[in-house]
Amino acid sequence: MMMPLLRIGHEPLELERIVGALSDSAGAAAGADGALVTFLGLVRNHNVGRSVRYLEYEAYEPLALKAFERIAGEVGAR
C-alpha cells in the first residue's frame, strides 16, 4: 500500500518511512525524481524566562486537506 505524500497525522513523523515511500514510489529507483530534503531542528530550552518542554502543532484539518488537494493538483499538472 502506497503512503500518501500529503497527509495529516497525529503520530510522530517517521523519517525512514517517508524516505522509503518516496524512493519506492511508482517503482522508481531511489533518487530518480530528485531529492528529499528534511530539516531537523532543536528547540531552545527557554523562552521569555520560562522553560520550554515541548512544541505543539495544529491545523484546521478541512482547510489543510483542501490545500493539500490544490498542491497535489499543481504537482500533477507539472
Short mmCIF file of C-alpha atoms in Angstrom, two decimals:
data_model
loop_
_atom_site.label_atom_id
_atom_site.label_comp_id
_atom_site.label_asym_id
_atom_site.label_seq_id
_atom_site.Cartn_x
_atom_site.Cartn_y
_atom_site.Cartn_z
CA MET A 1 0.00 0.00 0.00
CA MET A 2 1.40 3.38 -1.02
CA MET A 3 1.77 6.00 1.68
CA PRO A 4 0.06 9.30 0.77
CA LEU A 5 2.60 12.05 0.11
CA LEU A 6 0.42 14.76 1.65
CA ARG A 7 -1.39 13.90 4.85
CA ILE A 8 -2.17 14.98 8.37
CA GLY A 9 -1.36 12.64 11.22
CA HIS A 10 -1.35 12.65 14.96
CA GLU A 11 1.66 10.36 15.38
CA PRO A 12 5.31 11.46 15.30
CA LEU A 13 6.95 11.69 11.89
CA GLU A 14 8.89 8.61 10.81
CA LEU A 15 11.63 9.89 8.52
CA GLU A 16 12.72 6.41 7.39
CA ARG A 17 9.15 5.58 6.35
CA ILE A 18 8.84 8.82 4.38
CA VAL A 19 12.17 8.28 2.61
CA GLY A 20 11.17 4.70 1.81
CA ALA A 21 7.81 5.77 0.40
CA LEU A 22 9.43 8.36 -1.85
CA SER A 23 12.20 6.12 -3.09
CA ASP A 24 9.76 3.25 -3.78
CA SER A 25 7.00 5.34 -5.39
CA ALA A 26 5.81 4.07 -8.75
CA GLY A 27 8.71 1.63 -8.91
CA ALA A 28 11.18 4.45 -9.46
CA ALA A 29 14.79 3.99 -8.48
CA ALA A 30 15.84 5.90 -5.37
CA GLY A 31 16.62 9.47 -6.33
CA ALA A 32 15.25 9.16 -9.88
CA ASP A 33 12.92 12.13 -9.45
CA GLY A 34 15.15 14.45 -7.48
CA ALA A 35 15.93 14.92 -3.83
CA LEU A 36 14.31 14.73 -0.45
CA VAL A 37 15.32 17.49 1.92
CA THR A 38 14.44 17.40 5.59
CA PHE A 39 15.08 19.73 8.46
CA LEU A 40 15.65 18.58 11.99
CA GLY A 41 15.95 21.34 14.50
CA LEU A 42 16.43 21.65 18.21
CA VAL A 43 14.16 23.93 20.17
CA ARG A 44 15.74 26.21 22.72
CA ASN A 45 15.02 25.16 26.26
CA HIS A 46 13.72 28.57 27.33
CA ASN A 47 11.57 31.44 26.10
CA VAL A 48 10.83 34.71 27.88
CA GLY A 49 12.31 33.34 31.09
CA ARG A 50 10.19 30.19 31.06
CA SER A 51 11.17 26.56 30.44
CA VAL A 52 10.22 25.06 27.04
CA ARG A 53 9.43 21.36 27.34
CA TYR A 54 7.69 20.60 24.02
CA LEU A 55 6.04 22.09 20.94
CA GLU A 56 2.52 21.51 19.69
CA TYR A 57 1.42 21.96 16.10
CA GLU A 58 -2.17 22.13 14.96
CA ALA A 59 -4.11 22.70 11.77
CA TYR A 60 -7.71 23.20 10.80
CA GLU A 61 -7.92 19.83 9.09
CA PRO A 62 -10.63 20.53 6.44
CA LEU A 63 -8.79 23.63 5.20
CA ALA A 64 -5.39 21.89 5.29
CA LEU A 65 -6.74 18.94 3.26
CA LYS A 66 -8.14 21.35 0.64
CA ALA A 67 -4.71 22.99 0.43
CA PHE A 68 -3.12 19.54 0.02
CA GLU A 69 -5.55 18.76 -2.83
CA ARG A 70 -4.62 22.04 -4.55
CA ILE A 71 -0.89 21.34 -4.15
CA ALA A 72 -1.27 17.77 -5.45
CA GLY A 73 -3.21 19.12 -8.45
CA GLU A 74 -0.46 21.63 -9.22
CA VAL A 75 2.21 18.94 -8.93
CA GLY A 76 0.25 16.62 -11.18
CA ALA A 77 -0.17 19.35 -13.79
CA ARG A 78 3.57 19.95 -13.92
#
